[in-house]
Tab-separated table of C-alpha atoms in Angstrom:
chain	number	residue	atom	x	y	z
A	15	UNK	CA	-0.032	-0.233	0.083
A	16	UNK	CA	2.920	2.296	0.403
A	17	UNK	CA	4.200	2.086	-2.922
A	18	UNK	CA	0.662	2.831	-4.013
A	19	UNK	CA	0.569	5.974	-1.910
A	20	UNK	CA	4.102	6.980	-3.047
A	21	UNK	CA	2.862	6.498	-6.866
A	22	UNK	CA	-0.195	8.618	-6.273
A	23	UNK	CA	1.806	11.453	-4.893
A	24	UNK	CA	3.971	11.088	-7.717
A	25	UNK	CA	1.129	11.431	-10.360
A	26	UNK	CA	-0.543	14.158	-8.391
A	27	UNK	CA	2.872	16.045	-8.470
A	28	UNK	CA	3.424	15.550	-12.123
A	29	UNK	CA	-0.080	16.794	-12.871
A	30	UNK	CA	0.468	19.744	-10.170
A	31	UNK	CA	3.538	20.941	-11.721
A	32	UNK	CA	2.108	20.483	-15.227
A	33	UNK	CA	-0.435	22.718	-14.283
A	34	UNK	CA	1.316	25.676	-12.380
A	35	UNK	CA	2.201	27.607	-15.393
A	36	UNK	CA	-1.413	27.066	-16.639
A	37	UNK	CA	-3.018	28.329	-13.365
A	38	UNK	CA	-0.882	31.665	-13.758
A	39	UNK	CA	-2.018	32.064	-17.361
A	40	UNK	CA	-5.386	32.190	-15.973
A	41	UNK	CA	-4.756	35.650	-14.456
A	42	UNK	CA	-3.765	37.211	-17.984
A	43	UNK	CA	-5.830	39.003	-19.979
A	44	UNK	CA	-6.799	37.099	-23.301
A	45	UNK	CA	-4.750	38.049	-26.422
A	46	UNK	CA	-6.351	40.828	-28.990
A	47	UNK	CA	-8.566	39.357	-31.358
A	48	UNK	CA	-11.236	40.457	-33.903
A	49	UNK	CA	-14.628	41.551	-33.091
A	50	UNK	CA	-17.477	39.060	-33.119
A	51	UNK	CA	-18.804	40.065	-36.125
A	52	UNK	CA	-15.518	40.041	-38.231
A	53	UNK	CA	-14.321	36.214	-37.192
A	54	UNK	CA	-14.228	34.396	-40.418
A	55	UNK	CA	-16.678	32.111	-41.735
A	56	UNK	CA	-15.637	28.532	-42.398
A	57	UNK	CA	-15.620	29.494	-46.647
A	58	UNK	CA	-12.929	31.845	-45.676
A	59	UNK	CA	-9.679	30.909	-47.658
A	60	UNK	CA	-7.799	28.223	-45.632
A	61	UNK	CA	-4.677	29.930	-46.151
A	62	UNK	CA	-5.652	32.659	-43.983
A	63	UNK	CA	-6.761	30.712	-40.793
A	64	UNK	CA	-4.724	28.213	-38.469
A	65	UNK	CA	-5.968	25.461	-35.947
A	66	UNK	CA	-3.909	24.501	-33.177
A	67	UNK	CA	-4.931	21.371	-30.993
A	68	UNK	CA	-3.540	20.648	-27.717
A	69	UNK	CA	-3.608	17.561	-26.258
A	70	UNK	CA	-3.081	17.366	-22.114
A	71	UNK	CA	-1.287	14.929	-19.900
A	72	UNK	CA	-2.359	12.095	-17.786
A	73	UNK	CA	-4.940	12.860	-15.365
A	74	UNK	CA	-5.721	16.366	-16.457
A	75	UNK	CA	-8.239	17.841	-18.607
A	76	UNK	CA	-8.638	20.056	-21.851
A	77	UNK	CA	-10.354	23.197	-20.240
A	78	UNK	CA	-7.449	23.378	-17.331
A	79	UNK	CA	-5.365	23.947	-20.203
A	80	UNK	CA	-6.975	26.780	-22.216
A	81	UNK	CA	-5.287	29.594	-20.473
A	82	UNK	CA	-2.293	28.344	-22.550
A	83	UNK	CA	-3.641	30.114	-25.447
A	84	UNK	CA	-3.367	33.624	-23.652
A	85	UNK	CA	0.402	33.613	-24.327
A	86	UNK	CA	-0.142	33.604	-28.152
A	87	UNK	CA	-1.049	37.101	-28.661
A	88	UNK	CA	1.014	37.357	-32.182
A	89	UNK	CA	-1.067	38.939	-35.043
A	90	UNK	CA	-0.627	35.841	-36.654
A	91	UNK	CA	-2.640	34.086	-34.464
A	92	UNK	CA	-5.888	36.261	-34.479
A	93	UNK	CA	-7.442	33.989	-36.612
A	94	UNK	CA	-6.328	30.904	-35.221
A	95	UNK	CA	-9.000	28.580	-33.559
A	96	UNK	CA	-7.744	26.411	-30.517
A	97	UNK	CA	-8.959	22.992	-29.509
A	98	UNK	CA	-8.297	21.239	-25.811
A	99	UNK	CA	-10.202	18.414	-26.186
A	100	UNK	CA	-10.302	16.329	-22.560
A	101	UNK	CA	-9.401	12.255	-22.848
A	102	UNK	CA	-11.824	9.763	-21.744
A	103	UNK	CA	-11.613	8.159	-18.387
A	104	UNK	CA	-10.093	4.894	-18.115
A	105	UNK	CA	-8.017	2.539	-15.709
A	106	UNK	CA	-4.301	3.199	-15.655
A	107	UNK	CA	-1.914	0.303	-14.933
A	108	UNK	CA	0.723	2.223	-13.464
A	109	UNK	CA	-1.849	3.606	-11.174
A	110	UNK	CA	-3.184	-0.003	-9.979
A	111	UNK	CA	-5.988	0.658	-12.395
A	112	UNK	CA	-6.942	3.879	-10.549
A	113	UNK	CA	-9.638	5.202	-13.273
A	114	UNK	CA	-8.481	8.998	-14.472
A	115	UNK	CA	-8.461	10.798	-17.714
A	116	UNK	CA	-6.141	8.570	-19.947
A	117	UNK	CA	-5.328	8.750	-23.638
A	118	UNK	CA	-4.179	5.652	-23.276
A	119	UNK	CA	-2.715	2.845	-21.159
A	120	UNK	CA	0.590	3.777	-19.660
A	121	UNK	CA	2.351	0.494	-17.863
A	122	UNK	CA	4.930	2.241	-15.565
A	123	UNK	CA	6.449	5.510	-14.374
A	124	UNK	CA	8.826	6.985	-14.411
A	125	UNK	CA	8.782	6.490	-18.129
A	126	UNK	CA	12.058	5.500	-19.386
A	127	UNK	CA	13.195	5.256	-23.127
A	128	UNK	CA	12.719	1.162	-22.567
A	129	UNK	CA	9.244	1.137	-20.730
A	130	UNK	CA	6.964	-0.935	-22.587
A	131	UNK	CA	3.958	0.498	-24.303
A	132	UNK	CA	0.051	0.048	-25.106
A	133	UNK	CA	0.414	0.444	-28.618
A	134	UNK	CA	-2.985	-0.749	-29.444
A	135	UNK	CA	-4.519	1.878	-26.947
A	136	UNK	CA	-2.051	4.660	-28.724
A	137	UNK	CA	-3.320	3.932	-32.318
A	138	UNK	CA	-7.050	3.920	-31.131
A	139	UNK	CA	-6.305	7.575	-29.599
A	140	UNK	CA	-4.883	8.407	-32.631
A	141	UNK	CA	-7.894	7.665	-35.120
A	142	UNK	CA	-10.005	10.146	-32.563
A	143	UNK	CA	-7.203	13.031	-33.039
A	144	UNK	CA	-7.391	12.478	-36.597
A	145	UNK	CA	-11.082	12.705	-36.937
A	146	UNK	CA	-10.582	16.243	-35.046
A	147	UNK	CA	-8.016	17.208	-37.808
A	148	UNK	CA	-10.282	15.764	-40.514
A	149	UNK	CA	-13.054	18.251	-39.417
A	150	UNK	CA	-10.940	21.224	-39.371
A	151	UNK	CA	-9.400	20.540	-43.347
A	152	UNK	CA	-13.423	19.954	-44.170
A	153	UNK	CA	-14.062	23.357	-42.637
A	154	UNK	CA	-11.866	24.712	-44.840
A	155	UNK	CA	-8.319	25.041	-42.958
A	156	UNK	CA	-5.092	23.961	-44.894
A	157	UNK	CA	-3.546	21.030	-43.322
A	158	UNK	CA	-0.094	23.053	-43.354
A	159	UNK	CA	-1.736	25.473	-40.911
A	160	UNK	CA	-2.626	22.697	-38.687
A	161	UNK	CA	-0.479	22.293	-35.456
A	162	UNK	CA	-0.816	19.450	-32.843
A	163	UNK	CA	0.932	20.092	-29.546
A	164	UNK	CA	0.920	17.897	-26.348
A	165	UNK	CA	2.321	17.573	-23.022
A	166	UNK	CA	3.550	14.249	-21.524
A	167	UNK	CA	1.212	11.441	-22.308
A	168	UNK	CA	-0.740	14.285	-24.753
A	169	UNK	CA	2.873	14.875	-26.123
A	170	UNK	CA	3.281	11.015	-27.037
A	171	UNK	CA	-0.099	10.854	-28.787
A	172	UNK	CA	1.019	14.302	-30.786
A	173	UNK	CA	3.908	12.338	-31.914
A	174	UNK	CA	1.818	9.418	-32.920
A	175	UNK	CA	-0.798	11.246	-34.507
A	176	UNK	CA	1.196	13.718	-36.806
A	177	UNK	CA	3.364	10.760	-37.690
A	178	UNK	CA	0.442	8.580	-38.688
A	179	UNK	CA	-1.734	11.404	-40.630
A	180	UNK	CA	-1.709	10.960	-44.273
A	181	UNK	CA	-0.944	14.527	-45.144
A	182	UNK	CA	1.769	16.909	-44.055
A	183	UNK	CA	0.632	19.051	-41.448
A	184	UNK	CA	1.959	22.327	-40.105
A	185	UNK	CA	3.978	20.933	-37.153
A	186	UNK	CA	4.145	18.805	-34.284
A	187	UNK	CA	5.045	19.994	-30.630
A	188	UNK	CA	6.274	17.539	-28.203
A	189	UNK	CA	6.535	18.499	-24.580
A	190	UNK	CA	8.077	16.132	-21.854
A	191	UNK	CA	6.969	13.185	-24.040
A	192	UNK	CA	8.135	9.962	-25.449
A	193	UNK	CA	8.048	7.476	-28.214
A	194	UNK	CA	4.783	5.410	-27.705
A	195	UNK	CA	5.650	2.530	-29.809
A	196	UNK	CA	8.014	0.462	-31.804
A	197	UNK	CA	10.184	1.440	-34.829
A	198	UNK	CA	7.975	-0.713	-36.893
A	199	UNK	CA	5.416	2.109	-36.997
A	200	UNK	CA	7.646	4.253	-38.997
A	201	UNK	CA	6.785	1.903	-41.975
A	202	UNK	CA	3.032	3.101	-42.025
A	203	UNK	CA	4.282	6.797	-42.298
A	204	UNK	CA	3.358	8.157	-45.690
A	205	UNK	CA	5.787	10.310	-47.846
A	206	UNK	CA	3.697	13.226	-47.118
A	207	UNK	CA	3.707	12.837	-43.281
A	208	UNK	CA	7.814	12.478	-43.311
A	209	UNK	CA	7.696	16.319	-44.229
A	210	UNK	CA	6.000	17.730	-41.083
A	211	UNK	CA	8.428	18.992	-38.770
A	212	UNK	CA	8.861	18.751	-34.845
A	213	UNK	CA	9.631	20.688	-31.942
A	214	UNK	CA	10.615	18.379	-29.298
A	215	UNK	CA	10.947	20.133	-25.639
A	216	UNK	CA	12.063	18.240	-22.602
A	217	UNK	CA	12.846	19.346	-18.757
A	218	UNK	CA	16.718	17.762	-17.709
A	219	UNK	CA	15.514	17.197	-14.323
A	220	UNK	CA	12.395	15.394	-15.085
A	221	UNK	CA	11.419	12.697	-12.751
A	222	UNK	CA	8.195	11.216	-14.115
A	223	UNK	CA	9.194	11.019	-17.806
A	224	UNK	CA	12.981	10.692	-17.430
A	225	UNK	CA	15.069	12.791	-20.061
A	226	UNK	CA	16.573	9.731	-21.904
A	227	UNK	CA	12.994	8.966	-22.993
A	228	UNK	CA	12.775	12.490	-24.595
A	229	UNK	CA	16.178	12.347	-25.969
A	230	UNK	CA	15.027	8.995	-27.863
A	231	UNK	CA	12.701	10.900	-29.699
A	232	UNK	CA	14.994	12.822	-32.159
A	233	UNK	CA	16.935	9.899	-33.236
A	234	UNK	CA	13.587	7.628	-33.777
A	235	UNK	CA	12.288	10.716	-35.851
A	236	UNK	CA	15.904	11.014	-37.935
A	237	UNK	CA	15.399	7.488	-38.674
A	238	UNK	CA	11.975	7.899	-40.211
A	239	UNK	CA	13.332	10.987	-42.418
A	240	UNK	CA	11.592	13.633	-40.187
A	241	UNK	CA	12.830	16.957	-39.296
A	242	UNK	CA	13.029	17.455	-35.483
A	243	UNK	CA	14.538	20.476	-33.309
A	244	UNK	CA	15.188	19.406	-29.880
A	245	UNK	CA	15.461	21.827	-26.878
A	246	UNK	CA	16.643	20.678	-23.698
A	247	UNK	CA	15.577	22.669	-20.427
A	248	UNK	CA	18.051	22.380	-17.548
A	249	UNK	CA	16.550	22.329	-14.077
A	250	UNK	CA	13.042	21.873	-15.508
A	251	UNK	CA	11.284	18.864	-14.187
A	252	UNK	CA	7.808	17.487	-15.227
A	253	UNK	CA	6.023	20.606	-16.122
A	254	UNK	CA	5.688	23.130	-18.892
A	255	UNK	CA	7.366	26.600	-18.830
A	256	UNK	CA	6.639	29.921	-19.999
A	257	UNK	CA	10.171	29.989	-22.020
A	258	UNK	CA	8.938	26.632	-23.648
A	259	UNK	CA	5.566	28.105	-24.716
A	260	UNK	CA	6.691	31.272	-25.815
A	261	UNK	CA	9.432	29.445	-28.056
A	262	UNK	CA	6.436	27.632	-29.559
A	263	UNK	CA	4.764	30.622	-30.419
A	264	UNK	CA	7.460	31.868	-32.580
A	265	UNK	CA	8.095	28.079	-33.908
A	266	UNK	CA	4.331	28.161	-35.184
A	267	UNK	CA	4.228	31.694	-36.178
A	268	UNK	CA	7.337	30.928	-38.526
A	269	UNK	CA	5.484	28.281	-40.173
A	270	UNK	CA	2.521	29.881	-40.696
A	271	UNK	CA	4.535	32.917	-42.538
A	272	UNK	CA	6.455	30.373	-44.452
A	273	UNK	CA	3.166	28.819	-45.496
A	274	UNK	CA	1.438	32.086	-46.643
A	275	UNK	CA	4.354	33.118	-48.852
A	276	UNK	CA	4.261	30.054	-50.328
A	277	UNK	CA	0.832	30.220	-51.332
A	278	UNK	CA	1.041	34.205	-52.499
């Protein structure tokens, strides 16, 4: 029982740490935007609109992460649509079957580069993410203006979802995540998907998803012919930092501009 209690405290600390920055962002004023009457309709040219999908970590929720968007105040995000979905509640093996919001099962924590993975659950979750992306594409948003981002378990799902989407997207951003499947999955990556760039950020002091698990990401992507920028943050534990999110803003912004210039 004592080991279970320690694990529960570990999970609570992980979720709490991931929420500290988000809580501070709640106090920020929302970024400036267009008046409601000027919000573009679905038939506006897709190149002028963008979509950012944020996938939360184990035990968290979508609404709890919504304040993240408040940091993205650059003009390029004026027409951005954000989505913060919540994972379904399910038993989690590493938590002795405790039911909590989880995109797929996690067998052990801390997560290392060699930890066992729930590949079947991951692929089922990927289908749900792809359905979210497909709805935005059908609504007129160009795939290259779609960015999928995620923290921890959501970061692992981001990696899987972007790699297995059949089209090139604007980018995938993984924060404190890991590779949730074996290298055999790379055979399923389409030529277009291999063109989607990744940003991978990880704290070097992470005790929940070990830094080694994050470090395994770029070589995995490189072996699949996928470009990845890896950023290590000394002294950062299993949490999001404002520095990471501000860099994400500039990273997405540069790709939105490049996409619009190419279209022009």
